[in-house]
Coordinates of C-alpha atoms in Angstrom, one line a residue:
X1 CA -67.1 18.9 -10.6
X2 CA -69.6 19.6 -7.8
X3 CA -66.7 19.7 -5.3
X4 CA -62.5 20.1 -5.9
X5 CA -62.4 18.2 -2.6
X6 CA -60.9 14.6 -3.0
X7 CA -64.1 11.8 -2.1
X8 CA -63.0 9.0 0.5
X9 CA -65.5 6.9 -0.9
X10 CA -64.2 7.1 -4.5
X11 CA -67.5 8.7 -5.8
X12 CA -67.4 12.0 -7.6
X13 CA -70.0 14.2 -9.3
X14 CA -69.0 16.1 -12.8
X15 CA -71.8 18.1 -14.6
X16 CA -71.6 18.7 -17.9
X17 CA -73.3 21.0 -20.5
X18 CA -75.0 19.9 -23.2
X19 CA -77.3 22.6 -25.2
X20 CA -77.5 24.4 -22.0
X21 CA -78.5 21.9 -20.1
X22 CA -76.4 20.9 -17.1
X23 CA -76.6 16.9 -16.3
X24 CA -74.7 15.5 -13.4
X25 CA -73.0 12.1 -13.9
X26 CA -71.8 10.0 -11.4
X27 CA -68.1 8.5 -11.6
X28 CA -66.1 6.4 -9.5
X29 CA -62.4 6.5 -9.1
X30 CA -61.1 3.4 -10.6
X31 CA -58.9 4.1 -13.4
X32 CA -57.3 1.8 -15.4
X33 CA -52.9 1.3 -14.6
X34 CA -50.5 -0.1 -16.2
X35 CA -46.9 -0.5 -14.8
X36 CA -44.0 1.3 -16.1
X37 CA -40.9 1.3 -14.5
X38 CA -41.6 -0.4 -11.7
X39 CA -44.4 2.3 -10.9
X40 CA -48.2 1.9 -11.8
X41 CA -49.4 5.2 -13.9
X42 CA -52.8 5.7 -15.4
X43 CA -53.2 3.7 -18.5
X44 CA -54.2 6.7 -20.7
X45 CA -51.2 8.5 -20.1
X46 CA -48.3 9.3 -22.1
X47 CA -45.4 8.0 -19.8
X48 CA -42.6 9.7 -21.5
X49 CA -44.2 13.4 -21.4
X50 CA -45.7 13.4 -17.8
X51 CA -44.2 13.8 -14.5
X52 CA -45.4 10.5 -12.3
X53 CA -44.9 12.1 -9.3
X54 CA -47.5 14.3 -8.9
X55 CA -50.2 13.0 -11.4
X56 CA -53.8 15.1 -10.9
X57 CA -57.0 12.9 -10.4
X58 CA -59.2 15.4 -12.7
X59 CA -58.3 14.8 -15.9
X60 CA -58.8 11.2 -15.6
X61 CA -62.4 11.6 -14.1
X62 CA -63.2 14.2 -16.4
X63 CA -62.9 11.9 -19.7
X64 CA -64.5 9.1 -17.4
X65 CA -67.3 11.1 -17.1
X66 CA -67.6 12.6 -20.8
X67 CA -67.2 8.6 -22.0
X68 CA -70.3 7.6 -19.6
X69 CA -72.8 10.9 -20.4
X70 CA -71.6 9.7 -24.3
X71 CA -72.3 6.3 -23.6
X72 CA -68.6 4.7 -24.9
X73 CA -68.0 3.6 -21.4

């Protein structure tokens, strides 16, 4: 990521090495939720094996990010 700071705006920069060459790729921070016990968690996310409370932003920007360099986004 080109900053760990959290984006107001929703717009994040991840670079990402490929034959060492570093590209930037541009993500937003929509992620798809569904709703599980009365709570909306990411849709990607196993449920049963993941604390809800204190879910981390990265991880679901990161595979945004790889999808869209990949182009299956």
């Amino acid at each position: 990521f080109e900053s760990q700071k959290f984006n107001q705006h929703g717009i994040y920069y991840v670079k990402i090495c490929q034959n060492n060459n570093w590209k930037y790729v541009i993500v937003d921070d929509y992620i798809p939720v569904s709703k599980h016990d009365k709570k909306f968690v990411p849709a990607f996310m196993n449920v049963q094996c993941s604390n809800t409370q204190h879910i981390q932003l990265w991880p679901f920007l990161l595979q945004k990010a790889y999808a869209k360099y990949y182009s299956n986004y």
